[in-house]
Amino acid sequence: MFDLLKFLSRQESSKNVAKERLRLVLVHDRANCSPELLDLIKEDLITALSKHIEIDQDGFDIQITKTDASTNGLPALVANIPIRSMKRS
Amino acid sequence: MGECIVITSGKGGVGKTTTTANIGAGLSLRGKKVAVIDADIGLRNLDVVLGLENRIVYDLVDVVSGNCKTRQALIKDKRFENLYLLPAAQTKDKDAVSQAQMKVLCEELKQEFDYVLVDCPAGIEQGFKNAIAGADRAVVVTTPEVSAVRDADRIIGLLEAAELRNPKLIVNRVRHDMVKRGDMMNIEDITDILAIEIIGVVPDDEKIIISTNRGEPAVATQSLSGQAFRNISARIDGEEVAFINFDQNNGIFDKLIKLFNFSK
């Protein structure tokens, strides 16, 4: 009966909205990652990767993402690193 | 040798003090010797919730600074045998106590009491660090609201960072009618998010306000919240107790709905 009412009103129950909002906000809280820290990680990654490949630093982007099954429910650091060319030794 | 348990939440106003008072009284009803410490220095409240505000002579700061013996500051509750309160200081500043001092005090009290409960102040600053300093276990209180659950998550992280593993969760002020309508997160939603073990669910009950008005812990009254706190006390004391079924007082209409849902 309640399901029927919900179906008719076509509005998501407020508890589901609350749960989804909490999930999102907690991903950021738990990652506990300041923009400064992200910048540091970015610089270190550029230094390390530059030994092997030439990367496009303007297109370089890293972020902490939402949880998903592939990371076992943990937030993940996702980096998008455009490669200009591989360095051959 | 007793055990020291901190009751904390991060967010203010979720019912830490009421919970501490009721678990303290609940454990003493089970025949345990219990000391409750109000660690909220400057915002003393556990005394009024327990109805012991007129009997304070010395406080927590007096004890740690050596103005009096611990025994002199402990107020014996006359209604609950073996329940003692160590009140917070009301006038002194919140940095009057250090983590090391709290640790020593908790160790001392554990020699004499079965349970030492610490009512933690809101927030994550020095007062919180002091309150958890001497604890062996932690209980996190939250309500089914986004702000309280978010702060509880933060507190769980901080407790684990401080080596207080496996904190237990109490969800306070649950309104079953709203949960049924889908307008309040249920226990499963909350434990899903926080990923810690639940040790109690307390319904939103006006009896709590009435008993706090009188300074008599609800745990000793015939009410759903009183039963909930008796169950929590038993679980803390190591007994396995089933969770209250909030559907028990429902009329025939709800039963029909339940039957309908069940048969689907």
Coordinates of C-alpha atoms in Angstrom, one line a residue:
Chain A
M1 CA 0.0 0.0 0.0
F2 CA 2.8 2.4 0.9
D3 CA 4.6 1.2 -2.2
L4 CA 1.5 2.1 -4.2
L5 CA 1.3 5.6 -2.8
K6 CA 5.0 6.1 -3.5
F7 CA 4.5 4.8 -7.0
L8 CA 1.6 7.2 -7.6
S9 CA 3.4 10.3 -6.2
R10 CA 6.6 9.3 -8.1
Q11 CA 8.7 10.9 -5.5
E12 CA 11.7 9.1 -4.0
S13 CA 11.3 8.5 -0.3
S14 CA 13.2 11.1 1.7
K15 CA 15.2 8.5 3.6
N16 CA 16.7 7.3 0.3
V17 CA 17.6 10.8 -0.6
A18 CA 19.3 11.1 2.9
K19 CA 21.1 7.9 2.4
E20 CA 22.4 8.7 -1.0
R21 CA 23.5 12.2 0.1
L22 CA 25.3 10.7 3.1
R23 CA 27.1 8.2 0.9
L24 CA 28.4 11.0 -1.3
V25 CA 29.5 13.3 1.5
L26 CA 31.2 10.4 3.4
V27 CA 33.3 9.5 0.4
H28 CA 34.9 12.9 0.6
D29 CA 35.0 12.9 4.4
R30 CA 36.7 9.5 4.6
A31 CA 39.2 10.2 1.8
N32 CA 40.1 13.2 4.1
C33 CA 42.1 14.6 1.2
S34 CA 42.7 18.3 1.0
P35 CA 43.4 20.0 -2.3
E36 CA 46.9 20.7 -1.1
L37 CA 47.5 17.0 -0.6
L38 CA 46.1 16.2 -4.1
D39 CA 48.5 18.8 -5.6
L40 CA 51.4 17.1 -3.8
I41 CA 50.4 13.7 -5.1
K42 CA 50.0 15.1 -8.6
E43 CA 53.5 16.6 -8.5
D44 CA 55.0 13.4 -7.3
L45 CA 53.2 11.4 -9.9
I46 CA 54.4 13.8 -12.7
T47 CA 58.0 13.4 -11.4
A48 CA 57.8 9.7 -11.2
L49 CA 56.1 9.2 -14.6
S50 CA 58.2 11.7 -16.4
K51 CA 61.1 9.3 -16.1
H52 CA 59.4 6.9 -18.5
I53 CA 56.8 8.8 -20.5
E54 CA 56.2 12.4 -21.7
I55 CA 52.9 13.5 -20.3
D56 CA 50.6 16.4 -21.0
Q57 CA 50.6 18.3 -17.8
D58 CA 47.7 20.5 -18.6
G59 CA 45.5 17.6 -19.2
F60 CA 46.6 15.8 -16.1
D61 CA 43.7 15.3 -13.7
I62 CA 43.5 13.3 -10.5
Q63 CA 40.6 12.9 -8.1
I64 CA 39.2 10.9 -5.3
T65 CA 36.1 9.0 -6.6
K66 CA 32.9 7.5 -5.2
T67 CA 33.1 4.0 -3.9
D68 CA 32.3 1.1 -6.2
A69 CA 32.5 -2.6 -6.1
S70 CA 35.8 -2.9 -7.9
T71 CA 37.6 -1.1 -5.0
N72 CA 35.9 -3.1 -2.3
G73 CA 33.8 -0.2 -1.1
L74 CA 36.7 2.1 -0.6
P75 CA 37.2 5.5 -2.3
A76 CA 39.7 5.3 -5.2
L77 CA 42.3 7.7 -6.5
V78 CA 41.6 8.0 -10.2
A79 CA 44.1 9.7 -12.5
N80 CA 43.6 10.8 -16.0
I81 CA 47.1 11.2 -17.6
P82 CA 47.3 12.1 -21.3
I83 CA 50.5 10.6 -22.8
R84 CA 52.4 12.7 -25.4
S85 CA 54.9 10.0 -26.2
M86 CA 56.7 7.1 -24.7
K87 CA 60.4 7.6 -23.8
R88 CA 62.5 4.8 -25.2
S89 CA 65.7 3.9 -23.6
Chain B
M1 CA 39.5 -4.7 37.5
G2 CA 36.7 -2.9 35.7
E3 CA 36.3 -1.5 32.3
C4 CA 36.2 2.1 31.0
I5 CA 33.7 2.9 28.3
V6 CA 33.4 6.3 26.6
I7 CA 30.1 7.5 25.2
T8 CA 30.6 9.8 22.3
S9 CA 28.9 11.1 19.2
G10 CA 30.7 14.1 17.6
K11 CA 27.5 16.0 17.1
G12 CA 25.9 17.7 20.1
G13 CA 22.3 17.1 21.1
V14 CA 22.0 13.5 20.0
G15 CA 21.6 12.2 23.6
K16 CA 25.1 11.3 24.9
T17 CA 24.4 12.5 28.4
T18 CA 21.0 10.9 28.6
T19 CA 22.5 7.7 27.3
T20 CA 25.3 7.8 29.8
A21 CA 22.9 8.4 32.7
N22 CA 20.6 5.6 31.6
I23 CA 23.4 3.0 30.9
G24 CA 25.0 3.9 34.2
A25 CA 21.8 3.4 36.1
G26 CA 21.0 0.4 34.0
L27 CA 24.2 -1.3 34.8
S28 CA 23.8 -0.5 38.5
L29 CA 20.3 -2.1 38.3
R30 CA 22.2 -5.2 37.2
G31 CA 24.1 -5.2 40.4
K32 CA 27.3 -3.7 39.0
K33 CA 29.4 -1.0 40.6
V34 CA 29.4 2.0 38.2
A35 CA 31.1 5.4 38.1
V36 CA 29.9 7.9 35.6
I37 CA 32.3 10.7 34.7
D38 CA 31.1 14.0 33.2
A39 CA 34.0 15.0 30.9
D40 CA 32.2 18.0 29.4
I41 CA 34.1 20.6 31.4
G42 CA 32.4 24.0 31.4
L43 CA 29.1 22.6 30.3
R44 CA 28.2 20.3 33.2
N45 CA 25.0 18.4 32.6
L46 CA 25.2 14.8 33.6
D47 CA 24.4 15.9 37.2
V48 CA 21.0 17.4 36.3
V49 CA 20.0 14.5 34.1
L50 CA 20.7 12.2 37.0
G51 CA 19.1 14.5 39.5
L52 CA 22.2 14.9 41.6
E53 CA 22.9 18.6 41.0
N54 CA 22.3 19.6 44.6
R55 CA 24.9 17.3 46.0
I56 CA 28.1 18.5 44.2
V57 CA 31.0 19.5 46.4
Y58 CA 34.0 18.7 44.4
D59 CA 34.4 18.1 40.7
L60 CA 36.6 16.4 38.0
V61 CA 39.1 19.3 38.0
D62 CA 39.4 19.2 41.8
V63 CA 40.3 15.6 41.5
V64 CA 42.9 15.7 38.8
S65 CA 44.5 18.8 40.3
G66 CA 44.7 17.2 43.7
N67 CA 42.4 19.5 45.6
C68 CA 40.5 16.5 46.9
K69 CA 40.6 12.8 47.0
T70 CA 38.7 11.0 44.2
R71 CA 36.5 9.4 46.8
Q72 CA 35.4 12.8 48.1
A73 CA 34.3 14.0 44.7
L74 CA 32.2 10.9 43.9
I75 CA 28.5 11.4 44.6
K76 CA 26.6 8.3 45.5
D77 CA 23.2 8.0 43.9
K78 CA 20.7 7.2 46.7
R79 CA 18.2 5.5 44.3
F80 CA 20.6 3.3 42.4
E81 CA 22.8 1.3 44.6
N82 CA 26.4 1.3 43.5
L83 CA 26.0 4.3 41.0
Y84 CA 28.4 7.1 41.5
L85 CA 28.8 10.4 39.7
L86 CA 32.0 12.4 39.2
P87 CA 30.7 15.8 38.0
A88 CA 32.4 18.1 35.5
A89 CA 33.8 21.5 36.6
Q90 CA 31.4 24.2 35.6
T91 CA 33.6 27.3 36.0
K92 CA 37.1 26.2 34.9
D93 CA 38.3 26.3 31.3
K94 CA 38.2 23.1 29.3
D95 CA 42.0 22.7 29.2
A96 CA 42.1 22.2 32.9
V97 CA 42.4 18.5 32.4
S98 CA 45.0 16.6 30.3
Q99 CA 44.9 13.3 28.6
A100 CA 47.5 11.8 30.9
Q101 CA 45.5 12.9 34.0
M102 CA 42.3 11.3 32.6
K103 CA 44.1 8.1 31.9
V104 CA 45.4 8.0 35.5
L105 CA 41.9 8.8 36.9
C106 CA 40.2 6.1 34.8
E107 CA 42.8 3.5 35.8
E108 CA 42.3 4.4 39.5
L109 CA 38.5 4.1 39.2
K110 CA 38.7 0.8 37.3
Q111 CA 40.3 -0.7 40.4
E112 CA 37.2 -0.1 42.4
F113 CA 34.3 -0.1 39.9
D114 CA 33.0 -2.7 37.4
Y115 CA 32.3 0.0 34.9
V116 CA 33.5 3.5 34.4
L117 CA 31.4 5.4 31.9
V118 CA 32.8 8.7 30.4
D119 CA 30.3 11.2 29.0
C120 CA 32.2 12.8 26.2
P121 CA 31.7 16.4 25.1
A122 CA 30.5 17.2 21.6
G123 CA 33.2 18.0 19.1
I124 CA 36.6 16.5 18.2
E125 CA 38.9 18.7 20.1
Q126 CA 40.8 18.5 23.4
G127 CA 37.6 17.6 25.4
F128 CA 37.0 14.6 23.1
K129 CA 40.7 13.5 23.3
N130 CA 40.6 13.7 27.1
A131 CA 37.3 11.7 27.3
I132 CA 38.7 8.8 25.2
A133 CA 42.2 8.8 26.8
G134 CA 41.4 6.3 29.5
A135 CA 38.7 4.3 27.6
D136 CA 38.9 0.5 26.8
R137 CA 35.8 0.6 24.7
A138 CA 33.7 3.2 22.9
V139 CA 30.0 3.6 22.3
V140 CA 28.9 6.0 19.5
V141 CA 25.5 7.6 19.8
T142 CA 23.7 8.9 16.7
T143 CA 20.2 9.8 15.5
P144 CA 18.7 8.9 12.1
E145 CA 19.7 12.3 10.6
V146 CA 22.3 13.0 8.0
S147 CA 24.2 15.5 10.2
A148 CA 24.4 13.1 13.2
V149 CA 25.4 10.1 11.0
R150 CA 28.1 12.1 9.2
D151 CA 29.6 13.2 12.5
A152 CA 29.4 9.6 13.9
D153 CA 31.4 8.5 10.8
R154 CA 34.1 11.0 11.6
I155 CA 34.2 10.0 15.2
I156 CA 34.5 6.3 14.3
G157 CA 37.5 7.2 12.2
L158 CA 39.1 9.2 15.0
L159 CA 38.4 6.4 17.6
E160 CA 40.1 3.9 15.3
A161 CA 43.0 6.2 14.8
A162 CA 43.3 6.3 18.7
E163 CA 43.4 2.5 18.8
L164 CA 39.8 2.2 20.1
R165 CA 38.7 -0.6 17.8
N166 CA 35.2 -1.9 17.2
P167 CA 33.1 0.9 18.7
K168 CA 29.5 0.0 19.1
L169 CA 26.5 2.0 17.8
I170 CA 23.4 3.3 19.5
V171 CA 20.7 4.9 17.3
N172 CA 18.7 7.2 19.4
R173 CA 15.3 9.0 18.8
V174 CA 14.1 6.5 16.1
R175 CA 10.5 7.3 15.0
H176 CA 9.1 4.1 13.8
D177 CA 6.1 5.7 12.1
M178 CA 8.5 7.8 10.0
V179 CA 10.7 4.8 9.2
K180 CA 7.6 3.0 8.0
R181 CA 6.7 5.9 5.7
G182 CA 10.2 5.9 4.3
D183 CA 10.9 9.3 5.7
M184 CA 13.5 8.3 8.2
M185 CA 16.6 6.1 7.7
N186 CA 16.2 2.7 9.3
I187 CA 18.7 0.8 11.4
E188 CA 19.9 -1.1 8.4
D189 CA 20.5 2.0 6.4
I190 CA 22.6 3.5 9.2
T191 CA 24.6 0.4 9.9
D192 CA 25.1 0.0 6.1
I193 CA 26.8 3.4 6.0
L194 CA 28.7 3.3 9.2
A195 CA 29.7 -0.3 9.1
I196 CA 29.9 -0.9 12.8
E197 CA 28.0 -3.2 15.1
I198 CA 24.7 -1.9 16.6
I199 CA 24.3 -2.3 20.4
G200 CA 21.0 -0.5 20.8
V201 CA 18.0 1.3 19.3
V202 CA 16.2 3.8 21.4
P203 CA 12.8 5.1 20.2
D204 CA 11.9 8.7 20.3
D205 CA 9.9 8.7 23.5
E206 CA 8.4 11.6 25.5
K207 CA 9.0 9.5 28.6
I208 CA 12.7 10.5 28.2
I209 CA 11.9 14.2 28.5
I210 CA 9.6 13.6 31.4
S211 CA 12.1 11.5 33.3
T212 CA 14.9 14.0 32.5
N213 CA 12.6 16.8 33.8
R214 CA 12.4 14.9 37.1
G215 CA 16.0 13.9 37.2
E216 CA 15.1 10.2 37.2
P217 CA 16.7 8.0 34.5
A218 CA 14.1 6.4 32.2
V219 CA 15.8 3.1 32.5
A220 CA 14.0 2.4 35.7
T221 CA 10.6 3.2 34.2
Q222 CA 8.1 1.1 32.4
S223 CA 8.5 2.6 28.9
L224 CA 9.8 1.5 25.5
S225 CA 12.8 3.8 25.9
G226 CA 13.4 2.4 29.4
Q227 CA 13.3 -1.2 28.0
A228 CA 15.7 -0.1 25.2
F229 CA 18.2 1.2 27.8
R230 CA 17.9 -1.9 30.0
N231 CA 18.6 -4.0 26.9
I232 CA 21.7 -1.8 26.0
S233 CA 23.0 -2.2 29.6
A234 CA 22.6 -5.9 29.4
R235 CA 24.4 -6.1 26.0
I236 CA 27.2 -4.0 27.4
D237 CA 27.4 -6.3 30.3
G238 CA 27.8 -9.2 27.9
E239 CA 24.3 -10.6 27.8
E240 CA 22.7 -11.4 24.4
V241 CA 19.3 -9.7 24.2
A242 CA 17.0 -9.6 21.2
F243 CA 16.1 -6.2 19.8
I244 CA 12.7 -4.7 20.5
N245 CA 10.1 -5.2 17.9
F246 CA 8.5 -1.8 17.5
D247 CA 5.6 -3.3 15.7
Q248 CA 4.3 -4.8 18.9
N249 CA 1.8 -2.0 19.7
N250 CA 0.3 -1.8 16.3
G251 CA -3.4 -2.2 15.5
I252 CA -5.1 -4.6 13.2
F253 CA -4.6 -2.3 10.2
D254 CA -0.8 -2.5 10.4
K255 CA -1.0 -6.2 10.9
L256 CA -3.1 -6.5 7.7
I257 CA -0.5 -4.5 5.8
K258 CA 2.2 -6.6 7.2
L259 CA 0.4 -9.8 6.1
F260 CA -0.1 -8.3 2.7
N261 CA 3.5 -7.3 2.3
F262 CA 4.6 -10.7 3.5
S263 CA 2.5 -12.6 1.0
K264 CA 3.9 -10.6 -1.9

